[in-house]
mmCIF file of C-alpha atoms in Angstrom:
data_model
loop_
_atom_site.group_PDB
_atom_site.id
_atom_site.type_symbol
_atom_site.label_atom_id
_atom_site.label_comp_id
_atom_site.label_asym_id
_atom_site.label_seq_id
_atom_site.Cartn_x
_atom_site.Cartn_y
_atom_site.Cartn_z
ATOM 1 C CA UNK A 75 0.132 16.276 -12.324
ATOM 2 C CA UNK A 76 1.643 17.161 -9.078
ATOM 3 C CA UNK A 77 -1.776 17.767 -7.343
ATOM 4 C CA UNK A 78 -2.807 14.208 -8.815
ATOM 5 C CA UNK A 79 0.111 12.590 -7.304
ATOM 6 C CA UNK A 80 -0.141 14.526 -3.833
ATOM 7 C CA UNK A 81 -3.680 13.208 -3.892
ATOM 8 C CA UNK A 82 -2.375 9.223 -4.468
ATOM 9 C CA UNK A 83 0.295 9.937 -2.127
ATOM 10 C CA UNK A 84 -1.839 11.394 1.051
ATOM 11 C CA UNK A 85 -4.573 8.755 -0.399
ATOM 12 C CA UNK A 86 -2.286 5.750 0.078
ATOM 13 C CA UNK A 87 -0.826 6.876 3.442
ATOM 14 C CA UNK A 88 -4.307 7.415 4.930
ATOM 15 C CA UNK A 89 -5.482 3.684 3.793
ATOM 16 C CA UNK A 90 -2.291 1.778 4.429
ATOM 17 C CA UNK A 91 -2.043 3.359 8.080
ATOM 18 C CA UNK A 92 -6.078 2.516 8.502
ATOM 19 C CA UNK A 93 -4.888 -1.289 7.807
ATOM 20 C CA UNK A 94 -1.905 -0.874 9.911
ATOM 21 C CA UNK A 95 -4.229 0.422 12.781
ATOM 22 C CA UNK A 96 -6.519 -2.650 12.072
ATOM 23 C CA UNK A 97 -3.890 -5.163 12.223
ATOM 24 C CA UNK A 98 -2.830 -3.446 15.604
ATOM 25 C CA UNK A 99 -6.030 -3.527 17.058
ATOM 26 C CA UNK A 100 -6.426 -7.392 15.998
ATOM 27 C CA UNK A 101 -3.583 -8.003 18.412
ATOM 28 C CA UNK A 102 -4.740 -5.998 21.188
ATOM 29 C CA UNK A 103 -1.881 -3.497 21.049
ATOM 30 C CA UNK A 104 -2.123 -0.368 23.132
ATOM 31 C CA UNK A 105 -2.974 3.147 21.833
ATOM 32 C CA UNK A 106 0.962 3.461 20.935
ATOM 33 C CA UNK A 107 1.153 0.332 19.473
ATOM 34 C CA UNK A 108 -1.523 0.256 16.871
ATOM 35 C CA UNK A 109 0.391 4.117 15.915
ATOM 36 C CA UNK A 110 3.537 2.268 15.246
ATOM 37 C CA UNK A 111 1.615 -0.587 13.402
ATOM 38 C CA UNK A 112 -0.309 2.381 11.297
ATOM 39 C CA UNK A 113 2.877 4.793 11.129
ATOM 40 C CA UNK A 114 5.086 1.487 9.918
ATOM 41 C CA UNK A 115 2.669 0.116 7.414
ATOM 42 C CA UNK A 116 2.049 3.926 5.868
ATOM 43 C CA UNK A 117 5.296 4.927 5.185
ATOM 44 C CA UNK A 118 7.474 1.667 5.682
ATOM 45 C CA UNK A 119 7.561 0.954 1.775
ATOM 46 C CA UNK A 120 8.092 4.538 1.115
ATOM 47 C CA UNK A 121 11.123 4.654 3.242
ATOM 48 C CA UNK A 122 12.789 1.904 1.894
ATOM 49 C CA UNK A 123 12.363 3.207 -1.619
ATOM 50 C CA UNK A 124 13.566 6.834 -0.613
ATOM 51 C CA UNK A 125 16.576 5.177 0.849
ATOM 52 C CA UNK A 126 17.483 2.726 -2.396
ATOM 53 C CA UNK A 127 17.305 5.925 -4.897
ATOM 54 C CA UNK A 128 19.230 7.966 -2.316
ATOM 55 C CA UNK A 129 16.230 10.796 -1.420
ATOM 56 C CA UNK A 130 17.380 11.821 1.838
ATOM 57 C CA UNK A 131 15.945 12.797 4.530
ATOM 58 C CA UNK A 132 13.146 10.515 3.411
ATOM 59 C CA UNK A 133 9.832 11.659 2.338
ATOM 60 C CA UNK A 134 7.957 11.419 5.118
ATOM 61 C CA UNK A 135 10.754 13.437 7.584
ATOM 62 C CA UNK A 136 10.425 16.349 5.010
ATOM 63 C CA UNK A 137 6.639 16.676 5.589
ATOM 64 C CA UNK A 138 4.780 16.340 8.831
ATOM 65 C CA UNK A 139 1.542 15.964 7.108
ATOM 66 C CA UNK A 140 2.144 12.121 6.896
ATOM 67 C CA UNK A 141 2.559 12.074 10.883
ATOM 68 C CA UNK A 142 -0.947 13.892 10.955
ATOM 69 C CA UNK A 143 -2.449 11.692 8.461
ATOM 70 C CA UNK A 144 -1.377 8.679 10.087
ATOM 71 C CA UNK A 145 -2.680 9.931 13.601
ATOM 72 C CA UNK A 146 -5.725 10.749 12.139
ATOM 73 C CA UNK A 147 -6.383 7.244 10.500
ATOM 74 C CA UNK A 148 -5.709 5.727 13.999
ATOM 75 C CA UNK A 149 -8.418 7.799 15.677
ATOM 76 C CA UNK A 150 -10.489 7.051 12.723
ATOM 77 C CA UNK A 151 -10.030 3.412 13.267
ATOM 78 C CA UNK A 152 -10.720 3.565 17.159
ATOM 79 C CA UNK A 153 -13.586 5.568 16.627
ATOM 80 C CA UNK A 154 -15.402 3.706 13.948
ATOM 81 C CA UNK A 155 -13.750 0.395 15.268
ATOM 82 C CA UNK A 156 -17.321 -1.495 16.008
ATOM 83 C CA UNK A 157 -18.637 -0.601 12.312
ATOM 84 C CA UNK A 158 -15.161 -1.453 10.726
ATOM 85 C CA UNK A 159 -14.952 -4.559 12.953
ATOM 86 C CA UNK A 160 -18.730 -5.928 10.951
ATOM 87 C CA UNK A 161 -16.863 -5.598 7.881
ATOM 88 C CA UNK A 162 -15.107 -8.805 7.374
ATOM 89 C CA UNK A 163 -12.933 -7.761 4.959
ATOM 90 C CA UNK A 164 -12.285 -4.157 6.154
ATOM 91 C CA UNK A 165 -8.269 -4.637 6.325
ATOM 92 C CA UNK A 166 -8.115 -6.385 3.115
ATOM 93 C CA UNK A 167 -9.804 -3.813 0.791
ATOM 94 C CA UNK A 168 -7.510 -0.992 2.710
ATOM 95 C CA UNK A 169 -4.437 -3.046 2.369
ATOM 96 C CA UNK A 170 -5.767 -3.626 -1.499
ATOM 97 C CA UNK A 171 -6.460 0.161 -2.127
ATOM 98 C CA UNK A 172 -3.095 0.997 -0.547
ATOM 99 C CA UNK A 173 -0.931 -1.307 -2.504
ATOM 100 C CA UNK A 174 -2.551 0.397 -5.871
ATOM 101 C CA UNK A 175 -2.201 3.704 -4.812
ATOM 102 C CA UNK A 176 1.708 2.930 -3.682
ATOM 103 C CA UNK A 177 2.647 1.182 -6.787
ATOM 104 C CA UNK A 178 2.169 4.284 -8.869
ATOM 105 C CA UNK A 179 3.254 6.485 -6.383
ATOM 106 C CA UNK A 180 6.519 4.588 -5.806
ATOM 107 C CA UNK A 181 6.840 4.172 -9.755
ATOM 108 C CA UNK A 182 6.350 8.020 -10.361
ATOM 109 C CA UNK A 183 8.921 8.852 -7.353
ATOM 110 C CA UNK A 184 11.602 6.390 -9.344
ATOM 111 C CA UNK A 185 10.806 8.168 -12.761
ATOM 112 C CA UNK A 186 11.508 11.943 -11.417
ATOM 113 C CA UNK A 187 14.869 9.717 -10.728
ATOM 114 C CA UNK A 188 15.582 9.403 -14.219
ATOM 115 C CA UNK A 189 15.518 5.398 -13.639
ATOM 116 C CA UNK A 190 14.603 2.772 -16.043
ATOM 117 C CA UNK A 191 11.311 1.365 -16.839
ATOM 118 C CA UNK A 192 12.172 -1.950 -15.376
ATOM 119 C CA UNK A 193 13.664 -0.323 -11.671
ATOM 120 C CA UNK A 194 10.839 2.053 -11.530
ATOM 121 C CA UNK A 195 8.486 -0.871 -11.408
ATOM 122 C CA UNK A 196 10.308 -3.092 -9.020
ATOM 123 C CA UNK A 197 10.651 0.039 -6.712
ATOM 124 C CA UNK A 198 7.044 0.791 -6.958
ATOM 125 C CA UNK A 199 6.424 -2.637 -5.931
ATOM 126 C CA UNK A 200 8.869 -2.288 -2.938
ATOM 127 C CA UNK A 201 6.777 0.912 -2.223
ATOM 128 C CA UNK A 202 3.501 -1.141 -2.342
ATOM 129 C CA UNK A 203 4.593 -4.016 -0.517
ATOM 130 C CA UNK A 204 6.779 -3.595 2.360
ATOM 131 C CA UNK A 205 4.985 -1.437 4.388
ATOM 132 C CA UNK A 206 2.458 -4.438 4.456
ATOM 133 C CA UNK A 207 5.581 -6.644 4.890
ATOM 134 C CA UNK A 208 6.409 -5.132 8.353
ATOM 135 C CA UNK A 209 3.157 -4.729 9.622
ATOM 136 C CA UNK A 210 2.925 -8.863 9.238
ATOM 137 C CA UNK A 211 6.245 -9.215 10.737
ATOM 138 C CA UNK A 212 5.263 -7.089 13.357
ATOM 139 C CA UNK A 213 1.966 -9.054 13.869
ATOM 140 C CA UNK A 214 3.718 -12.095 13.792
ATOM 141 C CA UNK A 215 1.888 -13.064 10.850
ATOM 142 C CA UNK A 216 3.751 -14.759 7.253
ATOM 143 C CA UNK A 217 4.108 -11.338 5.307
ATOM 144 C CA UNK A 218 1.294 -11.507 2.205
ATOM 145 C CA UNK A 219 4.336 -11.075 -0.263
ATOM 146 C CA UNK A 220 5.561 -14.537 0.712
ATOM 147 C CA UNK A 221 2.432 -16.389 0.481
ATOM 148 C CA UNK A 222 1.194 -17.998 -2.406
ATOM 149 C CA UNK A 223 -1.641 -15.436 -3.149
ATOM 150 C CA UNK A 224 -1.363 -12.728 -5.963
ATOM 151 C CA UNK A 225 -0.165 -9.537 -4.223
ATOM 152 C CA UNK A 226 3.423 -8.312 -5.579
ATOM 153 C CA UNK A 227 2.665 -9.632 -9.136
ATOM 154 C CA UNK A 228 -0.326 -7.517 -9.334
ATOM 155 C CA UNK A 229 1.582 -4.480 -8.802
ATOM 156 C CA UNK A 230 3.855 -5.813 -11.374
ATOM 157 C CA UNK A 231 1.089 -6.381 -13.881
ATOM 158 C CA UNK A 232 -0.305 -2.386 -13.029
ATOM 159 C CA UNK A 233 2.891 -1.048 -13.179
ATOM 160 C CA UNK A 234 4.006 -1.912 -16.610
ATOM 161 C CA UNK A 235 0.644 -1.445 -18.012
ATOM 162 C CA UNK A 236 1.295 2.507 -16.484
ATOM 163 C CA UNK A 237 4.229 2.386 -19.014
ATOM 164 C CA UNK A 238 2.108 1.082 -21.782
ATOM 165 C CA UNK A 239 -0.276 3.307 -21.375
ATOM 166 C CA UNK A 240 1.727 6.221 -20.790
ATOM 167 C CA UNK A 241 3.110 6.088 -24.285
ATOM 168 C CA UNK A 242 -0.387 6.117 -26.186
ATOM 169 C CA UNK A 243 -2.618 7.920 -24.206
ATOM 170 C CA UNK A 244 -0.910 10.307 -21.434
ATOM 171 C CA UNK A 245 0.211 9.580 -17.797
ATOM 172 C CA UNK A 246 -2.783 10.886 -15.912
ATOM 173 C CA UNK A 247 -5.159 8.068 -17.814
ATOM 174 C CA UNK A 248 -2.085 5.796 -17.265
ATOM 175 C CA UNK A 249 -2.244 6.198 -13.565
ATOM 176 C CA UNK A 250 -5.895 5.995 -13.276
ATOM 177 C CA UNK A 251 -5.906 2.666 -15.347
ATOM 178 C CA UNK A 252 -3.041 0.922 -13.643
ATOM 179 C CA UNK A 253 -4.516 2.072 -10.179
ATOM 180 C CA UNK A 254 -7.657 0.379 -11.256
ATOM 181 C CA UNK A 255 -6.148 -2.873 -12.453
ATOM 182 C CA UNK A 256 -3.983 -3.450 -9.183
ATOM 183 C CA UNK A 257 -6.794 -3.170 -7.012
ATOM 184 C CA UNK A 258 -9.197 -5.300 -9.530
ATOM 185 C CA UNK A 259 -6.264 -8.062 -9.593
ATOM 186 C CA UNK A 260 -6.071 -8.796 -6.135
ATOM 187 C CA UNK A 261 -9.644 -8.378 -5.230
ATOM 188 C CA UNK A 262 -10.349 -11.160 -8.022
ATOM 189 C CA UNK A 263 -7.556 -13.041 -6.779
ATOM 190 C CA UNK A 264 -8.628 -13.482 -3.404
ATOM 191 C CA UNK A 265 -12.497 -13.827 -4.488
ATOM 192 C CA UNK A 266 -11.560 -17.003 -6.910
ATOM 193 C CA UNK A 267 -8.526 -18.166 -5.035
ATOM 194 C CA UNK A 268 -6.077 -17.364 -7.657
ATOM 195 C CA UNK A 269 -2.069 -17.969 -7.058
ATOM 196 C CA UNK A 270 1.020 -18.710 -8.386
ATOM 197 C CA UNK A 271 2.048 -21.269 -5.971
ATOM 198 C CA UNK A 272 4.358 -24.142 -7.399
ATOM 199 C CA UNK A 273 4.058 -26.017 -4.458
ATOM 200 C CA UNK A 274 1.492 -28.605 -3.396
ATOM 201 C CA UNK A 275 -1.441 -27.881 -2.725
#
């Protein structure tokens, strides 16, 4: 189980870092600016989650692997920039994979602290979305979580589904299914323009 969680953790770090790096390059930031964008996107949500549950020093400060993963992700984004830019939805796909992975990672971290399922799901959403919030703010964009798009709600559904499946089949299957569900909901929501907007169109 620990290996499976580590894979999710490192995978989420990489895809979110690439998402942040792409956002920085889109805004024509310099190398340092792109690295900062990648770093805050990758570790922002997890840092807030750890602070909320009192897990300090926060995770990435205890393991320099996270910093190396971010550096590697920035290098990847730069090296393959000509190819990545041709993929119109590359940043969206990396961001969607990232929220799916981090939802379950944050939920698992909260579970380890003995918190209730409701709080665990909420912290999963925090882990998944707040790195992107910081990225969007630094990019001068309205954060996705505040728009009418289905974003955080996909994390809520996936987190809730985890607990349902965990009680019947097992935690590994629950984690895998929940990750896929978050990804698919977000993908379908964008493709078919689903939203939860209460305002005028």
